[in-house]
Short mmCIF file of C-alpha atoms in Angstrom, two decimals:
data_model
loop_
_atom_site.label_atom_id
_atom_site.label_comp_id
_atom_site.label_asym_id
_atom_site.label_seq_id
_atom_site.Cartn_x
_atom_site.Cartn_y
_atom_site.Cartn_z
CA MET A 1 100.28 156.93 126.97
CA ASP A 2 99.28 157.33 123.26
CA TRP A 3 98.78 153.74 122.11
CA GLY A 4 98.05 154.89 118.72
CA VAL A 5 102.04 155.61 118.10
CA PHE A 6 103.85 151.96 118.28
CA PHE A 7 106.22 151.65 121.08
CA GLY A 8 109.07 148.75 120.73
CA HIS A 9 110.25 148.33 124.30
CA MET A 10 109.12 145.45 126.58
CA LYS A 11 108.47 148.11 129.32
CA ASP A 12 105.64 149.49 126.81
CA PHE A 13 104.22 145.93 126.18
CA ILE A 14 104.07 145.46 130.02
CA ARG A 15 102.24 148.83 130.82
CA ALA A 16 99.48 147.57 128.40
CA VAL A 17 99.20 144.40 130.19
CA GLU A 18 98.86 146.31 133.32
CA SER A 19 96.19 148.72 131.82
CA ILE A 20 94.52 145.29 130.77
CA GLU A 21 94.48 143.56 134.16
CA ALA A 22 93.36 147.00 135.86
CA VAL A 23 89.93 146.89 134.30
CA ASN A 24 90.12 142.92 134.17
CA PRO A 25 90.91 142.35 138.08
CA ASP A 26 89.10 138.80 138.36
CA LEU A 27 91.25 137.24 135.81
CA GLN A 28 94.14 134.85 136.52
CA MET A 29 97.39 135.04 134.58
CA LEU A 30 96.35 132.08 132.03
CA ASP A 31 93.22 134.11 131.29
CA VAL A 32 95.06 137.00 130.39
CA VAL A 33 97.41 135.12 128.29
CA LYS A 34 94.74 133.41 126.30
CA GLY A 35 92.66 136.50 126.04
CA LEU A 36 95.96 138.48 124.57
CA ARG A 37 96.14 135.78 122.21
CA LYS A 38 92.67 136.07 121.34
CA ALA A 39 92.66 139.74 121.02
CA ALA A 40 95.53 139.24 118.57
CA GLY A 41 93.60 136.87 116.65
CA PHE A 42 96.43 134.36 117.05
CA GLU A 43 95.94 130.93 116.41
CA THR A 44 97.21 128.20 114.11
CA ASN A 45 96.67 124.23 113.71
CA LEU A 46 99.97 123.92 115.62
CA ILE A 47 98.59 126.00 118.65
CA LYS A 48 95.34 124.33 118.57
CA GLN A 49 97.18 120.80 118.93
CA TYR A 50 98.78 121.91 122.12
CA LEU A 51 96.80 124.64 123.74
CA GLY A 52 93.12 123.89 122.31
CA ASP A 53 91.26 126.56 120.71
CA LEU A 54 90.16 129.91 121.88
CA SER A 55 86.26 129.04 122.30
CA ASP A 56 86.71 129.43 126.27
CA ALA A 57 89.02 132.55 126.05
CA HIS A 58 87.99 135.40 127.78
CA ASP A 59 87.08 138.74 125.89
CA LEU A 60 89.40 141.49 127.35
CA VAL A 61 88.16 144.67 128.45
CA SER A 62 90.42 147.30 127.25
CA ASP A 63 90.58 150.45 125.77
CA PRO A 64 90.57 150.11 121.52
CA SER A 65 93.90 151.67 121.21
CA VAL A 66 95.45 149.03 123.52
CA THR A 67 93.57 145.95 121.87
CA SER A 68 95.05 147.68 118.56
CA TYR A 69 98.74 148.00 120.04
CA VAL A 70 98.62 144.23 121.60
CA ASN A 71 97.42 143.13 117.98
CA GLU A 72 100.32 144.70 116.27
CA VAL A 73 102.84 143.95 118.78
CA ILE A 74 102.42 140.25 119.40
CA ASN A 75 101.70 139.12 115.64
CA HIS A 76 105.05 138.47 114.19
CA SER A 77 105.93 139.21 110.53
CA LEU A 78 108.72 139.77 108.24
CA SER A 79 108.83 142.23 105.34
CA GLU A 80 110.45 141.91 101.77
CA LEU A 81 112.46 144.94 103.03
CA GLY A 82 113.78 143.10 106.23
CA LYS A 83 111.46 144.84 108.70
CA GLU A 84 110.43 142.53 111.71
CA LYS A 85 107.50 143.17 113.40
CA GLY A 86 106.06 141.59 116.80
CA VAL A 87 109.75 142.24 118.56
CA VAL A 88 110.29 144.43 121.41
CA LEU A 89 113.49 145.50 122.96
CA THR A 90 114.33 144.45 126.71
CA LEU A 91 116.28 146.16 129.32
CA ASP A 92 119.10 143.53 128.99
CA GLY A 93 119.58 144.58 125.12
CA SER A 94 117.94 141.45 123.60
CA ASN A 95 115.33 141.60 121.31
CA VAL A 96 112.20 139.25 121.84
CA ALA A 97 109.31 138.15 119.70
CA LEU A 98 106.30 138.11 121.88
CA ALA A 99 104.46 135.13 120.18
CA PRO A 100 106.66 132.32 121.14
CA MET A 101 107.55 133.68 124.83
CA LEU A 102 103.46 134.07 125.27
CA LEU A 103 102.97 130.26 123.75
CA GLY A 104 105.44 128.93 125.68
CA LEU A 105 104.18 130.54 128.72
CA GLU A 106 100.78 129.30 128.12
CA ALA A 107 101.77 125.92 127.42
CA GLY A 108 103.16 125.93 131.11
CA LEU A 109 100.07 127.46 132.58
CA GLN A 110 98.22 124.82 131.13
CA SER A 111 100.63 122.07 132.37
CA THR A 112 100.81 121.11 128.81
CA VAL A 113 104.77 120.50 128.87
CA GLN A 114 104.79 118.36 125.85
CA GLY A 115 103.76 121.66 124.23
CA LEU A 116 106.83 123.58 125.39
CA TYR A 117 109.44 122.54 122.75
CA PRO A 118 107.30 122.51 119.59
CA LEU A 119 105.45 125.94 120.36
CA SER A 120 108.58 127.93 121.64
CA LEU A 121 111.53 126.69 119.51
CA THR A 122 110.97 123.69 117.32
CA HIS A 123 108.37 124.53 114.89
CA ASN A 124 110.39 127.80 114.15
CA LEU A 125 113.72 126.04 113.53
CA VAL A 126 112.31 123.38 111.71
CA ALA A 127 110.57 125.81 109.13
CA SER A 128 113.73 128.13 108.90
CA PHE A 129 115.84 125.01 108.09
CA LEU A 130 113.44 123.55 105.68
CA HIS A 131 113.21 127.08 103.82
CA HIS A 132 116.83 127.41 103.61
CA VAL A 133 117.38 124.25 101.91
CA HIS A 134 115.20 125.60 98.95
CA ASN A 135 116.80 129.17 99.31
CA GLU A 136 120.16 128.78 100.41
CA GLN A 137 121.85 131.80 98.29
CA THR A 138 118.86 134.30 99.80
CA THR A 139 118.67 133.07 103.39
CA LEU A 140 120.35 131.98 106.60
CA SER A 141 119.51 128.90 108.21
CA PHE A 142 118.31 130.82 111.68
CA GLY A 143 119.15 133.35 113.78
CA THR A 144 119.25 136.71 111.69
CA LYS A 145 119.88 139.50 114.15
CA GLY A 146 118.53 143.03 113.58
CA PHE A 147 118.73 146.54 115.04
CA TRP A 148 116.52 149.49 116.38
CA ASP A 149 115.91 152.96 114.53
CA SER A 150 116.81 154.14 117.99
CA ILE A 151 117.88 152.42 121.17
CA SER A 152 115.87 155.17 123.41
CA SER A 153 112.55 155.16 121.33
CA PRO A 154 112.67 151.88 119.39
CA LYS A 155 109.74 151.86 116.81
CA VAL A 156 111.39 150.16 113.69
CA TYR A 157 113.21 146.90 113.92
CA THR A 158 115.27 145.96 110.73
CA LEU A 159 117.47 142.76 110.03
CA SER A 160 121.10 143.15 109.48
CA ASP A 161 121.60 140.26 107.63
CA LEU A 162 119.85 137.68 104.96
CA PRO A 163 116.39 136.77 106.54
CA SER A 164 115.66 133.58 108.20
CA LEU A 165 112.26 132.14 109.53
CA ALA A 166 113.73 131.62 112.91
CA THR A 167 115.44 135.14 113.36
CA ASP A 168 117.48 135.78 116.68
CA ALA A 169 114.29 137.60 118.18
CA LEU A 170 112.07 134.53 117.51
CA ILE A 171 114.56 132.06 118.96
CA ILE A 172 115.29 134.69 122.05
CA GLY A 173 111.56 134.88 122.48
CA GLY A 174 111.22 131.15 122.33
CA ILE A 175 113.80 130.49 124.96
CA ASP A 176 112.17 132.94 127.37
CA GLY A 177 108.75 131.20 126.78
CA PHE A 178 110.72 127.76 127.11
CA ILE A 179 111.94 129.35 130.55
CA LEU A 180 109.01 130.86 131.82
CA GLY A 181 106.88 128.00 130.58
CA SER A 182 108.94 125.61 132.50
CA GLU A 183 108.95 127.59 135.75
CA VAL A 184 105.17 128.13 136.13
CA SER A 185 104.44 124.43 135.50
CA THR A 186 106.49 123.44 138.60
CA SER A 187 105.85 126.43 140.71
CA ASN A 188 103.62 128.76 142.24
CA HIS A 189 104.56 131.49 139.65
CA ARG A 190 101.01 131.28 138.16
CA GLU A 191 99.14 132.88 141.08
CA ARG A 192 101.21 136.06 140.29
CA SER A 193 99.56 138.43 137.53
CA LEU A 194 101.15 138.49 134.39
CA SER A 195 102.32 141.92 134.35
CA ASP A 196 104.26 141.29 137.52
CA LEU A 197 105.77 137.75 136.26
CA LEU A 198 107.08 139.78 133.26
CA LYS A 199 108.50 142.84 135.15
CA SER A 200 110.50 140.59 137.58
CA TYR A 201 111.74 138.78 134.53
CA TYR A 202 112.41 141.78 132.37
CA SER A 203 113.04 144.83 134.14
CA HIS A 204 115.60 143.90 136.71
CA GLN A 205 118.28 146.46 137.13
CA PRO A 206 121.44 145.23 138.90
CA ASP A 207 122.98 147.33 141.45
CA ALA A 208 126.74 147.87 141.72
CA ALA A 209 127.40 144.07 142.78
CA GLY A 210 125.90 143.28 139.00
CA LEU A 211 124.86 139.90 138.05
CA ASP A 212 126.42 138.27 141.20
CA ALA A 213 123.69 139.57 143.51
CA SER A 214 120.81 139.65 141.37
CA PRO A 215 118.02 136.74 141.53
CA ARG A 216 118.10 133.92 139.03
CA LEU A 217 114.79 134.38 137.17
CA ILE A 218 115.94 137.19 135.04
CA SER A 219 116.38 137.78 131.22
CA GLN A 220 120.23 138.71 132.14
CA LYS A 221 120.82 134.80 133.16
CA ARG A 222 118.76 133.53 130.14
CA ARG A 223 121.43 131.34 129.00
CA MET A 224 122.36 129.88 132.15
CA ASN A 225 118.70 129.02 132.65
CA PHE A 226 118.11 127.84 129.37
CA LYS A 227 121.19 124.94 129.62
CA LYS A 228 119.85 123.99 132.74
CA LEU A 229 116.10 123.29 131.67
CA VAL A 230 116.40 122.15 128.31
CA SER A 231 117.06 118.50 126.88
CA PHE A 232 119.07 119.00 123.65
CA SER A 233 118.69 115.67 122.90
CA LEU A 234 114.80 115.95 123.18
CA LEU A 235 114.75 119.15 120.90
CA LYS A 236 116.94 117.52 118.20
CA SER A 237 114.75 114.21 118.21
CA GLN A 238 111.61 116.27 118.02
CA MET A 239 112.95 118.43 115.22
CA VAL A 240 114.04 115.04 113.13
CA GLN A 241 110.30 113.65 113.98
CA ALA A 242 108.92 117.01 112.84
CA LEU A 243 110.76 116.38 109.61
CA THR A 244 109.52 112.83 108.97
CA VAL A 245 106.15 113.95 108.27
CA ARG A 246 107.48 116.49 105.42
CA PRO A 247 105.72 115.73 102.02
CA ASN A 248 107.10 116.34 98.66
CA LEU A 249 110.61 116.11 99.38
CA ASN A 250 112.67 114.10 97.10
CA GLU A 251 115.78 112.01 98.24
CA THR A 252 118.26 114.90 97.23
CA GLU A 253 116.32 117.54 99.22
CA ARG A 254 115.99 115.03 102.33
CA LYS A 255 119.50 114.33 102.32
CA ARG A 256 120.49 118.12 102.05
CA LEU A 257 117.85 118.58 104.75
CA ASP A 258 119.41 116.22 107.04
CA ASP A 259 122.67 117.96 106.45
CA VAL A 260 121.26 121.39 107.39
CA ILE A 261 119.60 119.99 110.45
CA ASN A 262 122.49 118.39 111.80
CA GLU A 263 124.98 121.18 111.02
CA GLY A 264 122.26 123.78 112.05
CA PHE A 265 121.33 122.38 115.35
CA ASP A 266 125.02 122.14 116.37
CA GLN A 267 125.28 125.78 115.66
CA PHE A 268 122.06 126.53 117.09
CA VAL A 269 123.74 124.90 120.67
CA HIS A 270 126.92 126.74 120.10
CA VAL A 271 125.09 130.28 119.59
CA TYR A 272 122.54 130.19 122.20
CA ALA A 273 124.00 127.90 124.84
CA VAL A 274 127.93 127.87 124.38
CA CYS A 275 128.38 131.72 123.51
CA PRO A 276 127.96 134.25 125.65
CA ASN A 277 125.37 136.86 124.40
CA ILE A 278 127.02 139.21 122.08
CA ILE A 279 125.65 142.39 121.33
CA SER A 280 126.49 143.39 117.69
CA ARG A 281 127.96 146.49 116.49
CA SER A 282 124.53 147.96 115.02
CA GLN A 283 122.77 146.56 118.19
CA TRP A 284 125.01 149.08 120.42
CA GLY A 285 124.89 151.79 117.79
CA ALA A 286 128.50 151.44 116.60
CA ALA A 287 129.43 154.31 113.86
CA ALA A 288 131.20 153.10 110.95
CA PHE A 289 134.63 151.87 110.64
CA ILE A 290 137.00 154.56 108.83
CA GLY A 291 138.46 152.97 105.93
CA SER A 292 138.78 149.37 105.18
CA PRO A 293 139.35 146.84 107.87
CA SER A 294 142.37 144.24 107.50
CA TYR A 295 141.38 140.80 108.24
CA LEU A 296 142.79 138.23 110.63
CA SER A 297 143.88 134.87 109.65
CA LEU A 298 142.07 132.76 111.89
CA PRO A 299 142.72 130.63 114.34
CA MET A 300 144.55 133.67 116.56
CA PRO A 301 147.24 132.08 118.85
CA TYR A 302 146.95 134.57 121.59
CA LEU A 303 144.14 136.17 123.80
CA PHE A 304 145.23 139.56 125.62
CA ILE A 305 143.38 140.61 128.56
CA HIS A 306 142.70 144.51 129.31
CA HIS A 307 140.48 146.79 131.42
CA THR A 308 139.53 149.85 129.67
CA TYR A 309 140.32 152.35 132.75
CA GLN A 310 138.28 154.80 131.36
CA PRO A 311 135.37 154.48 131.52
CA SER A 312 136.40 153.66 135.20
CA LYS A 313 132.84 152.51 136.62
CA PRO A 314 131.61 148.94 135.58
CA CYS A 315 128.36 149.04 133.51
CA THR A 316 125.39 146.84 134.81
CA THR A 317 122.84 147.97 132.26
CA PHE A 318 122.57 147.57 128.40
CA ASP A 319 121.95 151.20 128.20
CA GLN A 320 124.91 152.37 129.84
CA CYS A 321 127.33 149.47 128.39
CA ALA A 322 126.22 150.62 124.87
CA SER A 323 126.98 154.30 125.89
CA ASP A 324 130.17 153.64 127.11
CA MET A 325 130.87 151.42 123.84
CA ARG A 326 130.08 154.27 121.85
CA SER A 327 131.87 156.87 123.87
CA MET A 328 135.21 154.88 123.58
CA GLN A 329 134.63 154.17 119.99
CA ARG A 330 134.47 158.07 119.52
CA TYR A 331 137.69 158.70 121.69
CA HIS A 332 139.36 155.84 119.59
CA GLN A 333 138.42 157.33 116.35
CA GLN A 334 138.21 161.23 117.00
CA THR A 335 141.28 161.47 119.62
CA ASN A 336 143.41 158.68 118.94
CA GLY A 337 142.98 158.82 115.05
CA TRP A 338 141.86 155.16 114.97
CA SER A 339 140.02 153.64 112.41
CA ASP A 340 137.42 152.20 114.97
CA ILE A 341 137.07 150.99 118.62
CA GLY A 342 140.30 149.15 119.44
CA TYR A 343 139.49 145.86 121.26
CA SER A 344 137.85 142.79 119.59
CA PHE A 345 135.41 142.39 122.05
CA VAL A 346 134.26 144.42 125.66
CA ALA A 347 132.79 142.61 128.43
CA GLY A 348 130.08 144.36 130.36
CA SER A 349 128.73 143.70 133.97
CA ASP A 350 125.38 143.55 132.68
CA GLY A 351 125.84 139.89 131.32
CA ASN A 352 126.58 140.89 127.51
CA LEU A 353 129.89 140.63 125.67
CA TYR A 354 129.99 143.49 123.22
CA GLU A 355 131.25 143.28 119.65
CA GLY A 356 134.18 145.64 118.96
CA ARG A 357 136.01 144.92 115.77
CA GLY A 358 135.00 141.18 116.33
CA TRP A 359 136.08 137.92 115.07
CA ASN A 360 137.65 138.86 111.72
CA TRP A 361 139.00 142.49 111.65
CA VAL A 362 142.59 143.10 112.93
CA GLY A 363 142.01 145.48 116.16
CA ALA A 364 144.08 148.06 117.73
CA HIS A 365 144.45 146.59 121.38
CA THR A 366 148.02 145.33 121.97
CA TYR A 367 150.90 146.90 120.02
CA GLY A 368 152.85 144.26 117.87
CA TYR A 369 150.00 141.62 118.55
CA ASN A 370 147.19 143.25 116.70
CA SER A 371 147.25 140.80 113.99
CA LYS A 372 148.16 137.75 116.20
CA GLY A 373 145.32 137.81 118.81
CA TYR A 374 142.13 138.88 120.30
CA GLY A 375 141.74 141.77 122.63
CA VAL A 376 139.09 141.43 125.33
CA SER A 377 138.52 144.40 127.69
CA PHE A 378 136.61 144.75 130.82
CA ILE A 379 134.48 147.98 131.39
CA GLY A 380 135.99 149.71 134.29
CA ASP A 381 139.16 150.54 136.21
CA TYR A 382 140.68 147.15 138.02
CA THR A 383 143.71 148.56 139.47
CA SER A 384 142.49 147.90 143.06
CA THR A 385 139.11 145.95 142.37
CA LEU A 386 138.23 142.66 140.33
CA PRO A 387 135.42 142.86 137.56
CA ILE A 388 132.23 140.99 138.89
CA LYS A 389 132.59 137.22 138.93
CA SER A 390 129.83 136.32 136.34
CA ALA A 391 131.67 138.91 133.73
CA MET A 392 135.08 137.30 134.32
CA ASP A 393 133.39 133.74 134.23
CA MET A 394 131.95 134.94 130.73
CA VAL A 395 135.12 135.65 129.27
CA ARG A 396 137.37 132.71 131.14
CA TYR A 397 134.84 130.10 130.20
CA ASP A 398 131.99 131.22 127.64
CA PHE A 399 134.04 133.37 125.32
CA THR A 400 137.08 130.92 125.41
CA SER A 401 134.92 128.18 124.39
CA CYS A 402 132.68 130.10 122.00
CA ALA A 403 136.00 131.23 120.22
CA VAL A 404 137.85 127.91 120.20
CA ASN A 405 134.69 125.91 118.94
CA SER A 406 134.05 128.58 116.18
CA GLY A 407 137.54 128.28 114.96
CA GLY A 408 138.55 131.98 116.08
CA LEU A 409 141.06 130.94 118.78
CA SER A 410 143.54 127.97 118.70
CA SER A 411 142.75 125.44 121.23
CA SER A 412 146.17 125.54 122.42
CA TYR A 413 145.86 129.37 122.55
CA SER A 414 148.01 131.52 125.41
CA LEU A 415 146.35 133.85 127.58
CA TYR A 416 148.44 137.19 128.84
CA GLY A 417 147.75 140.32 130.66
CA HIS A 418 148.05 143.51 128.27
CA ARG A 419 150.96 144.62 130.42
CA GLN A 420 153.06 141.38 129.21
CA ALA A 421 153.25 142.85 125.96
CA THR A 422 153.95 146.59 126.17
CA SER A 423 154.58 149.12 128.90
CA THR A 424 151.34 149.62 130.92
CA ASP A 425 149.65 148.86 134.02
CA CYS A 426 146.62 147.53 132.36
CA PRO A 427 144.59 145.40 133.02
CA GLY A 428 145.11 146.62 136.51
CA ASN A 429 147.19 145.10 139.49
CA SER A 430 144.42 143.21 141.25
CA PHE A 431 142.84 141.93 137.82
CA TYR A 432 146.35 140.94 136.39
CA ARG A 433 146.71 138.75 139.62
CA GLU A 434 143.19 137.10 139.04
CA ILE A 435 143.92 136.16 135.43
CA GLN A 436 147.27 134.64 136.32
CA THR A 437 144.89 131.68 137.76
CA TRP A 438 143.16 131.26 134.39
CA GLU A 439 143.53 128.28 131.97
CA HIS A 440 146.26 129.00 129.14
CA TYR A 441 147.77 132.21 131.08
CA GLN A 442 151.43 132.15 130.15
CA VAL A 443 154.04 133.97 132.33
CA LYS A 444 156.42 133.74 129.32
CA ARG A 445 155.90 136.11 126.70
CA TYR A 446 155.48 135.29 123.29
CA THR A 447 159.35 134.92 121.63
CA ASN A 448 159.99 137.03 118.38
CA ASP A 449 163.30 137.50 116.67
CA LEU A 450 164.70 140.09 118.81
CA TRP A 451 164.45 138.80 122.28
CA ASP A 452 162.94 136.43 124.87
CA LEU A 453 161.88 137.76 128.05
CA LEU A 454 160.59 135.82 131.27
CA TYR A 455 158.41 137.77 133.48
CA LEU A 456 157.63 137.21 137.13
CA PRO A 457 154.08 137.35 138.21
CA GLY A 458 152.85 141.11 139.69
CA SER A 459 153.08 144.49 138.94
CA ASP A 460 156.89 144.92 140.18
CA PHE A 461 159.70 142.69 140.53
CA ALA A 462 160.91 142.04 144.05
CA GLU A 463 163.35 139.16 142.36
CA CYS A 464 165.83 138.87 139.86
CA ILE A 465 164.57 138.23 136.03
CA ALA A 466 166.66 135.98 133.92
CA ILE A 467 167.27 137.50 130.31
CA THR A 468 168.44 135.84 127.19
CA VAL A 469 169.76 138.41 125.15
CA GLN A 470 169.78 137.68 121.41
CA THR A 471 170.43 141.21 120.48
CA LEU A 472 172.48 143.84 122.05
CA THR A 473 169.59 145.79 123.12
CA VAL A 474 166.83 144.36 124.92
CA SER A 475 163.59 146.27 126.30
CA VAL A 476 162.79 145.55 130.09
CA CYS A 477 159.14 146.25 131.13
CA PHE A 478 159.01 147.23 134.89
CA SER A 479 155.49 148.86 135.98
CA ALA A 480 154.85 151.30 133.63
CA LEU A 481 158.17 152.36 132.44
CA LEU A 482 160.46 151.04 129.32
CA TYR A 483 163.98 150.94 130.18
CA ARG A 484 166.83 150.33 127.52
CA VAL A 485 169.40 147.94 129.08
CA ILE A 486 172.81 147.14 127.22
CA CYS A 487 174.03 143.67 127.90
CA LEU A 488 177.66 143.02 126.24
CA GLU A 489 178.46 139.92 124.72
CA ASP A 490 181.88 139.71 126.12
CA CYS A 491 180.94 140.50 129.63
CA GLY A 492 182.86 138.05 132.35
CA ILE A 493 181.04 136.22 134.51
CA ASN A 494 180.33 137.49 138.13
CA ASN A 495 181.28 140.76 136.66
CA GLU A 496 178.70 142.68 138.74
CA CYS A 497 176.86 146.05 137.64
CA ASN A 498 178.52 146.44 134.12
CA HIS A 499 175.92 148.96 133.73
CA LEU A 500 173.86 150.90 136.40
CA ILE A 501 170.60 152.87 135.52
CA VAL A 502 168.82 155.06 137.78
CA SER A 503 165.73 156.49 136.60
CA LEU A 504 162.81 157.88 138.90
CA GLU A 505 164.80 156.80 141.82
CA ILE A 506 165.01 153.34 141.05
CA SER A 507 168.27 151.55 140.33
CA THR A 508 169.06 148.67 138.19
CA CYS A 509 171.95 146.56 138.32
CA ILE A 510 173.02 144.05 135.48
CA THR A 511 174.72 140.96 136.74
CA CYS A 512 176.52 139.05 133.80
CA ILE A 513 176.30 134.99 134.24
CA GLY A 514 177.52 133.96 130.98
CA HIS A 515 177.66 134.81 127.53
CA ASN A 516 174.90 136.84 126.07
CA LYS A 517 173.16 136.17 129.71
CA CYS A 518 172.44 138.49 132.48
CA ILE A 519 170.44 138.99 135.72
CA ILE A 520 168.42 142.19 136.34
CA ASN A 521 168.10 143.18 139.72
CA TYR A 522 165.74 146.03 140.86
CA PHE A 523 166.55 147.77 144.16
#
């Protein structure tokens, strides 16, 4: 491998660690982690406070090109042009800054658990909030995301928004450092090699069963593990404590900083503990929106559930899901003639939610309701099977909580299957039966000015459907077919079969039960 060329994938960093371990076979994991830090020249007063100096660190034997690569890939920096260094792309689609990950891991290996919070998260968040107070027009308080020049061969990582001193990559790296440090401090993981630990965490590829059958300690389950291990009250108290020792702040600045800390911390919890991991458009390689988008008026009262049908197979890796997203967008733009991919968000079976038109743009997912609701689709055909449980839970619980808390979705939202709004089998028979058990599911469809229709559960109607007709023409959805039924205002009660419709060997009998009221029987 030519280490003279920078490689921005986690698997490349792991290969570098393997090559170092191969020529330093007697070193333990802690020795290698400290040796990497020494090779990168990574030492600050904060690090010394919790981890000590590097006087006892081993000088790792390695090829000079490997040492040069390690130095470049571990040291984090931001350029004025928005280029972020010290970041690698992982198999699950996350972007990880290596420095906070390795510091958290070293704190755990040294059993310096009190250093986990400041080394992995607290210091970077506090610095970012403080910087934002003095530069509110030109920075974000935290969490700036970015994108790679190439997903398959990543080399250059560029921020996609205003900068922050705690970028998304630094936070994700810090969360991983916190998780791995917590794990090695209380288990026998420290007996493993560093490369083995990193491979098991970052290189797991789910099989057809997806994350439901995957191990617990993998990067795809980062948010689940973080929520179980972290004390948010302790994290916040450490942040407040760190600010009390900040000199040269006048009363106005300190008050503003307190507000930024409180607001920023709540938003941090929202983004990294409440919401699912949302892969942005730039991360999955979206093409540009054609024309100018129309904007939603939030919050949305409706949430529509879809399946993609094509692609028909669930995607279980970031590479596969990102490819499916690009394929669907091409089809929607080039074949359907739409401005963009139609869905608001798309759920993969890889643990990620993919941004389509997102929180604010009007979609093209549910005819007649694109400006009134979000459309979330699951990659796959769920006519006779279900999405994996973790994917369903991600949308059922994490996405809806995220959407409600952020003001995107009304707290009293109504949830429907796509078929309840138009003539389609979507989201598939099996999946439609499942979502009827979800919170906020509504049997009764949205009432508009024309008609009010009560649907029975299931894909076909074995019993009668009562319809209150508010106009002479009413649309009746049966399976994937659309029928037009005329109910006469002056029909007599019990005057059965005013109209008989025969279509595709399915007969429909209309029974009048009162003024403007009929019963539709399928037989």
